[in-house]
Coordinates of N, CA, C and O in Angstrom, one line a residue:
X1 N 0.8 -1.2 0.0 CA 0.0 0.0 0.0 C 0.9 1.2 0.0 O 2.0 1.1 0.6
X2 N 0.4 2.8 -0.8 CA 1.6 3.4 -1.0 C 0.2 4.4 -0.4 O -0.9 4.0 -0.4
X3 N 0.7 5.5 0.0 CA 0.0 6.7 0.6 C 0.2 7.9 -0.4 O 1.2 8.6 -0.4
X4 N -1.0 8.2 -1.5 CA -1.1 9.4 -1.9 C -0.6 10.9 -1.0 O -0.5 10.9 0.2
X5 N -0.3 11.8 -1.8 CA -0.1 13.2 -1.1 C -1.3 13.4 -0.8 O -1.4 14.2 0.2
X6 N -2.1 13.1 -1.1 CA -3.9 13.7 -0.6 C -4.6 12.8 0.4 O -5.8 12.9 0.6
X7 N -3.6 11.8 1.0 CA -3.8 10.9 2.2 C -4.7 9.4 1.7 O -5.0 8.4 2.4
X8 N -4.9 9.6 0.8 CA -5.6 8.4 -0.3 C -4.4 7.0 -0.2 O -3.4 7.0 -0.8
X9 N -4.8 6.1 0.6 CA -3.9 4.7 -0.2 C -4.3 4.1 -1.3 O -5.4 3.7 -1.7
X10 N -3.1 4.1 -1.8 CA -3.4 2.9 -3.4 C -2.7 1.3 -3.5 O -1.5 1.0 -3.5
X11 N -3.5 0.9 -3.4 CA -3.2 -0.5 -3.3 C -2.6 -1.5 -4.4 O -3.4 -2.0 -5.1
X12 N -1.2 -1.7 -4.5 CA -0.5 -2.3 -6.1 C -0.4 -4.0 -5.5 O -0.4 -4.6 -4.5
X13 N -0.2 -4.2 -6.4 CA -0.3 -6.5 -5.9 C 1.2 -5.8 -6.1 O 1.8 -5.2 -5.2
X14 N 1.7 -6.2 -7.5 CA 3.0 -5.7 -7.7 C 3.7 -5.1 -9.4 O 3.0 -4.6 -10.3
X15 N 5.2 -5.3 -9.3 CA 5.3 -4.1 -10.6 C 6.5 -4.9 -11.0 O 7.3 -5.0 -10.1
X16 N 6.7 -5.4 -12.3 CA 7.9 -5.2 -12.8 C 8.7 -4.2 -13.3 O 8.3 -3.4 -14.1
X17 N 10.0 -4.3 -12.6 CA 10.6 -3.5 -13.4 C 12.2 -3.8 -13.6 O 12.9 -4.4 -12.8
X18 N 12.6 -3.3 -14.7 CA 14.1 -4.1 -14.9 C 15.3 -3.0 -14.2 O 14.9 -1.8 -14.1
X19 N 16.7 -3.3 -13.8 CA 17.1 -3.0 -13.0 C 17.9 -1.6 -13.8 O 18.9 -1.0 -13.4
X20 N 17.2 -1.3 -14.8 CA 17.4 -0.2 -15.6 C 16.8 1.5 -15.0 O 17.2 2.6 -15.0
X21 N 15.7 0.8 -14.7 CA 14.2 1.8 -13.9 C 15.0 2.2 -12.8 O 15.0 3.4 -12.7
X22 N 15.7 1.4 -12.0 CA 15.7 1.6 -10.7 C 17.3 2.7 -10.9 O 17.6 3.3 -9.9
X23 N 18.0 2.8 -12.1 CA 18.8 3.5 -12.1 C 18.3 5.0 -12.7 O 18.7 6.0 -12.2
X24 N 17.5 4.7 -13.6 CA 17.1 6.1 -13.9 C 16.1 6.5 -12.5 O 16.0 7.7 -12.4
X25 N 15.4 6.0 -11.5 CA 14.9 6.6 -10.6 C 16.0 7.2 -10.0 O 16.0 8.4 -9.8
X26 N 17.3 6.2 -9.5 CA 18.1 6.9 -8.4 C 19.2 8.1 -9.2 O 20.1 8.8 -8.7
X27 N 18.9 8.1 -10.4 CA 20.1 9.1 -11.5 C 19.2 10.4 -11.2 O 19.9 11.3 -10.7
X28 N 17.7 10.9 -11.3 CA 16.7 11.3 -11.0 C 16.5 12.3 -9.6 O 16.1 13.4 -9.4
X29 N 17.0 10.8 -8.5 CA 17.0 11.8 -7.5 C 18.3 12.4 -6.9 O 18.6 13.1 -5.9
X30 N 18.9 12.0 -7.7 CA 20.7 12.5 -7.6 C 20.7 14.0 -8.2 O 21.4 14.8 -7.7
X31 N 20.0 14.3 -9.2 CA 19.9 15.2 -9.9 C 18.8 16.3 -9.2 O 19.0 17.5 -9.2
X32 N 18.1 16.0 -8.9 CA 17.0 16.8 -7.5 C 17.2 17.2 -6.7 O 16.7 18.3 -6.2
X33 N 17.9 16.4 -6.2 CA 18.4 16.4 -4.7 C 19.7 16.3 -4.1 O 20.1 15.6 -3.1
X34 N 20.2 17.1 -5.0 CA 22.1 16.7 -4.3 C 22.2 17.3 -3.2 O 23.4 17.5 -3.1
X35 N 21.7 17.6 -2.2 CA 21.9 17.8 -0.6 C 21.2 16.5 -0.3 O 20.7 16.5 0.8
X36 N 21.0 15.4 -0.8 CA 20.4 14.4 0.1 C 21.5 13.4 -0.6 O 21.9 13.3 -1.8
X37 N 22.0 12.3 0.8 CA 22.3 11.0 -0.2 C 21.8 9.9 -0.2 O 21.5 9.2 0.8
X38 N 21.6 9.7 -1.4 CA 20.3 8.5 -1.9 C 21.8 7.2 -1.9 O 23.0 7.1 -2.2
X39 N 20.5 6.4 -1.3 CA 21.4 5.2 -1.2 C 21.3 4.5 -2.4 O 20.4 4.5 -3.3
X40 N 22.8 3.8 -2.2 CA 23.1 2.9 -3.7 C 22.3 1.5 -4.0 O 22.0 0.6 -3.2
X41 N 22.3 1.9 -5.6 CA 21.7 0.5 -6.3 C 22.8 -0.7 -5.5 O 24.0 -0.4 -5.3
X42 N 22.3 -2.1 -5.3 CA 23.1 -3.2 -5.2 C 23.5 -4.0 -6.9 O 22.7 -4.4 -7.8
X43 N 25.0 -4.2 -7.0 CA 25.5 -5.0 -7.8 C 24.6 -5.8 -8.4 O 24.1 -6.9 -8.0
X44 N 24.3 -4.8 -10.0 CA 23.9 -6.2 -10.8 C 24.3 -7.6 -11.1 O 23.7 -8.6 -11.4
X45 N 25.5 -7.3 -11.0 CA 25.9 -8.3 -12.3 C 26.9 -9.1 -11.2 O 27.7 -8.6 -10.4
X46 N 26.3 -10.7 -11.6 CA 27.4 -11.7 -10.5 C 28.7 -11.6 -10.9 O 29.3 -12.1 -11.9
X47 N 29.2 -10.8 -9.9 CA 30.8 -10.4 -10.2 C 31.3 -11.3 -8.6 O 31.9 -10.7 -7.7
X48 N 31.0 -12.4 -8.5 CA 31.3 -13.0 -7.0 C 32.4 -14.0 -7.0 O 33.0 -14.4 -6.0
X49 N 32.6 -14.4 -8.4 CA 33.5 -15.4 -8.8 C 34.9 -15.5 -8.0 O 35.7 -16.2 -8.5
X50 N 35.3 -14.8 -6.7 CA 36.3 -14.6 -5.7 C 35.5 -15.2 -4.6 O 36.2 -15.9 -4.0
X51 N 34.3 -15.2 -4.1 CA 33.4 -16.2 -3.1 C 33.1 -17.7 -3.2 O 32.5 -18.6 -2.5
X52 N 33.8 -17.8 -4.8 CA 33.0 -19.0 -5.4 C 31.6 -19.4 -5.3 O 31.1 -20.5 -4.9
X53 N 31.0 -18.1 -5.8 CA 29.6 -18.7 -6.0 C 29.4 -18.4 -7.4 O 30.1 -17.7 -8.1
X54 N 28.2 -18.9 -7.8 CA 28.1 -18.3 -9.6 C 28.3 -17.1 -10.2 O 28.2 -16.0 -9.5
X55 N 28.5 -17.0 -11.5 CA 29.2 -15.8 -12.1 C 27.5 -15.5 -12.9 O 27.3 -14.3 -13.3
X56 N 26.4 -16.6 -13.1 CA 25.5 -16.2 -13.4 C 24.9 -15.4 -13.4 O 24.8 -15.1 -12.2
X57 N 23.8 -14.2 -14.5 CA 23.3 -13.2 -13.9 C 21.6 -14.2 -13.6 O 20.7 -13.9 -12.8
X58 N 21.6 -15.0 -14.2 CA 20.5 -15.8 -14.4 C 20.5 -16.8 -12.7 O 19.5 -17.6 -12.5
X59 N 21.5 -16.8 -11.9 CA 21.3 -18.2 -10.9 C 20.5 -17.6 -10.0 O 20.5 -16.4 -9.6
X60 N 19.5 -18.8 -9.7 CA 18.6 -18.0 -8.8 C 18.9 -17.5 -7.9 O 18.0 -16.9 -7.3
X61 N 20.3 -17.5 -7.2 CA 20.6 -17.4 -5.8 C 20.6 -16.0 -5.8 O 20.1 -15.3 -4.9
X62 N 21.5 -15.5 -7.0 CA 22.0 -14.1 -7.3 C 20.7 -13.4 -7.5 O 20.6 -12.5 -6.6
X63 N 19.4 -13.6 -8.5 CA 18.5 -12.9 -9.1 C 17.8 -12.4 -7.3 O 17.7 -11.2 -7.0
X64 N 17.6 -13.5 -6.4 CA 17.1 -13.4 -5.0 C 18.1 -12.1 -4.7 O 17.9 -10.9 -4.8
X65 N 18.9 -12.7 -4.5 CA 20.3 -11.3 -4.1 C 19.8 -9.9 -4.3 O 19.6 -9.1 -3.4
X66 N 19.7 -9.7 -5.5 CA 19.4 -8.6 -6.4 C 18.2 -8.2 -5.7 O 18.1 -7.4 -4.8
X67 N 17.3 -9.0 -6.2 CA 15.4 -8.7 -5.8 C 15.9 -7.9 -3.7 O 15.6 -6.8 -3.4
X68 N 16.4 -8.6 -3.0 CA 16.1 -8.1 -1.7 C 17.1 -6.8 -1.6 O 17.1 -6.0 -0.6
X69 N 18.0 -6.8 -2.7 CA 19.1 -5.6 -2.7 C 17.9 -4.4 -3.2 O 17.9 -3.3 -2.7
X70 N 17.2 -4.7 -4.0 CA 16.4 -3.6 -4.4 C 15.6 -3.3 -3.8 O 15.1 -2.2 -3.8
X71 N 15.1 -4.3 -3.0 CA 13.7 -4.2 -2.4 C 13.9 -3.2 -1.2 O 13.0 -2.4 -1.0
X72 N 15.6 -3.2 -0.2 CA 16.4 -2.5 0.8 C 16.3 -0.8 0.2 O 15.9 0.1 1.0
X73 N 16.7 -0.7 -1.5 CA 16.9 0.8 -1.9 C 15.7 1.2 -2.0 O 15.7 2.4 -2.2
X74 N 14.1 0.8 -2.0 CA 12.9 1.0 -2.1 C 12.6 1.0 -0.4 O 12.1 2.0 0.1
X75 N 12.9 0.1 0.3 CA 12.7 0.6 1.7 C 13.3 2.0 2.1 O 12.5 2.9 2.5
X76 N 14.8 2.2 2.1 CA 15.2 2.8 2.3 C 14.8 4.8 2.0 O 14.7 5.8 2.8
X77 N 14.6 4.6 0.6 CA 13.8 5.8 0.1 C 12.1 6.1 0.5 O 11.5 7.1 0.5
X78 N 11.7 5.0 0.7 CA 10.7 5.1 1.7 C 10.3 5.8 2.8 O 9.3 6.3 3.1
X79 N 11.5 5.6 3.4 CA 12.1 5.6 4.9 C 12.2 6.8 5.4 O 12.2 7.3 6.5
X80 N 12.5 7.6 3.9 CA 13.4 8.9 4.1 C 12.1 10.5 3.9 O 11.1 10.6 3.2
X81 N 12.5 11.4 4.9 CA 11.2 11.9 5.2 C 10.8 12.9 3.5 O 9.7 12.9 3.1
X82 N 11.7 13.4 2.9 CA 11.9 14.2 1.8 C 11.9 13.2 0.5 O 11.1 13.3 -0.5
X83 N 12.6 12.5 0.4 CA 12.5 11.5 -0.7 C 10.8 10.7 -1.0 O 10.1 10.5 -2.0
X84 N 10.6 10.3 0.3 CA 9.4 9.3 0.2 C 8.3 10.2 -0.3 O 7.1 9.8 -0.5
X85 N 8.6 11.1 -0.5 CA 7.1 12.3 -1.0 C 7.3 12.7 -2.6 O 6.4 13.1 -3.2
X86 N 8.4 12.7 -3.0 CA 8.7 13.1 -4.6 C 7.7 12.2 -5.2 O 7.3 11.0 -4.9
X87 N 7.1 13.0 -6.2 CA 6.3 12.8 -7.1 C 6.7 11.8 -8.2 O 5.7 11.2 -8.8
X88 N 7.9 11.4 -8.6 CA 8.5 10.6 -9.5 C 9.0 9.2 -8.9 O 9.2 8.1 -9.5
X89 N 9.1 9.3 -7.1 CA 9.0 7.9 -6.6 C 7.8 7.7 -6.6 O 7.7 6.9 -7.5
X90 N 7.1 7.9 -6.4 CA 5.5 7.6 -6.2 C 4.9 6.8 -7.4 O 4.1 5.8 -7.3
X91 N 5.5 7.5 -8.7 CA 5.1 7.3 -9.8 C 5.9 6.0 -10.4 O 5.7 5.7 -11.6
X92 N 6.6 5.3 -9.6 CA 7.7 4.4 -10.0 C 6.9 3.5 -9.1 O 6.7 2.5 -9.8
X93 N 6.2 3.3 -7.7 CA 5.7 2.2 -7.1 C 4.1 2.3 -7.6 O 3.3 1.5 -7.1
X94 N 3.8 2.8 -8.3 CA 2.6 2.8 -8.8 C 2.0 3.0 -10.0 O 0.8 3.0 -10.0
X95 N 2.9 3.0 -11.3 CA 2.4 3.7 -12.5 C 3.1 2.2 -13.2 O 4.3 2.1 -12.9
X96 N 2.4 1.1 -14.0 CA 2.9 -0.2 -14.6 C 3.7 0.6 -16.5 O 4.6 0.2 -17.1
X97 N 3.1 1.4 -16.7 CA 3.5 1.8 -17.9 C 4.0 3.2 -17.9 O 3.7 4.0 -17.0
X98 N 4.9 3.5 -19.0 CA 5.1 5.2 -19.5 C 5.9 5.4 -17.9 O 5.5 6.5 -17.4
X99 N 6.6 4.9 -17.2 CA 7.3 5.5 -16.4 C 8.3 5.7 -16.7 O 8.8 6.1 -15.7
X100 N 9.1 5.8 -17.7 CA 10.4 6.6 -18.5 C 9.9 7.7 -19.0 O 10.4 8.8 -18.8
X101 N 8.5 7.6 -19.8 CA 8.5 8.9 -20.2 C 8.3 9.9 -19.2 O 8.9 10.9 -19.2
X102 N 7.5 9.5 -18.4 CA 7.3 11.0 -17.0 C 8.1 11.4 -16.9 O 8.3 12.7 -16.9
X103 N 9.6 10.1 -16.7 CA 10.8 10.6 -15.9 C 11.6 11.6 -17.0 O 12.3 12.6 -16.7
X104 N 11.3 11.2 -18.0 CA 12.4 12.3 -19.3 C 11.4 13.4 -19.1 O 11.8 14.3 -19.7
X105 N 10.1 13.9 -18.5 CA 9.6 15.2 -19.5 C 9.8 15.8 -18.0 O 9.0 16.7 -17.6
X106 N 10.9 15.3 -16.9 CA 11.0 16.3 -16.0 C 12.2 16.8 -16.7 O 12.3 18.0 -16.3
X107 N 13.1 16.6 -17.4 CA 14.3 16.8 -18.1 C 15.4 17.0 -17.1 O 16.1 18.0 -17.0
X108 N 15.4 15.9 -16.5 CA 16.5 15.8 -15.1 C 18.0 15.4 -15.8 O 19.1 15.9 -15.4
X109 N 17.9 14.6 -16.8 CA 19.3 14.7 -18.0 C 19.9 15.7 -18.1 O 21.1 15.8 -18.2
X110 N 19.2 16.5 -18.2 CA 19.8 18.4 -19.0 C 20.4 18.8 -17.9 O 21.5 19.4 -18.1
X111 N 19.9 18.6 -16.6 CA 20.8 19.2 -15.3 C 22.0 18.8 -15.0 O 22.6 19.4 -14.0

């Protein structure tokens, strides 16, 4: 359940998204908000081959990895009293389509 600015909850089952989104969200709030620090995406890509565990991006162990590493950078921005209210997170835990386009017609690139 995600809490509108107008005190309204919206209720999502859930949302795909590729680990692409979650960079242009945090590139987004880097660019918004450079007095805040937004915490970091976790390591895509199985670069663990020094732990000896799979180098796969596909092993399920890793994909789990990832999924709770992201799930931490969505708690975390949550968490946070000024971030959890931006209009373009909001739009990221709740809008299934055209969430790149919202994010380009803020023209956070150009900054």
């Amino acid at each position: 359940s995600v809490e509108h600015s107008d005190g309204q909850s919206v209720l999502t089952d859930s949302l795909w998204r590729r680990c692409s989104a979650f960079e242009w969200l945090r590139n987004y709030l880097l660019v918004y908000y450079p007095h805040i620090v937004v915490p970091p995406l976790p390591e895509k890509r199985a670069e663990f081959v020094w732990h000896k565990l799979s180098a796969d991006n596909m092993d399920p162990d890793f994909v789990e990895r990832l999924r709770i590493g992201l799930e931490n950078f969505l708690l975390r921005l949550a968490s946070h009293p000024i971030l959890c209210r931006d209009k373009i997170f909001y739009l990221f835990l709740t809008q299934e389509g055209n969430w790149k386009e919202t994010v380009n017609e803020t023209g956070f690139q150009l900054k």
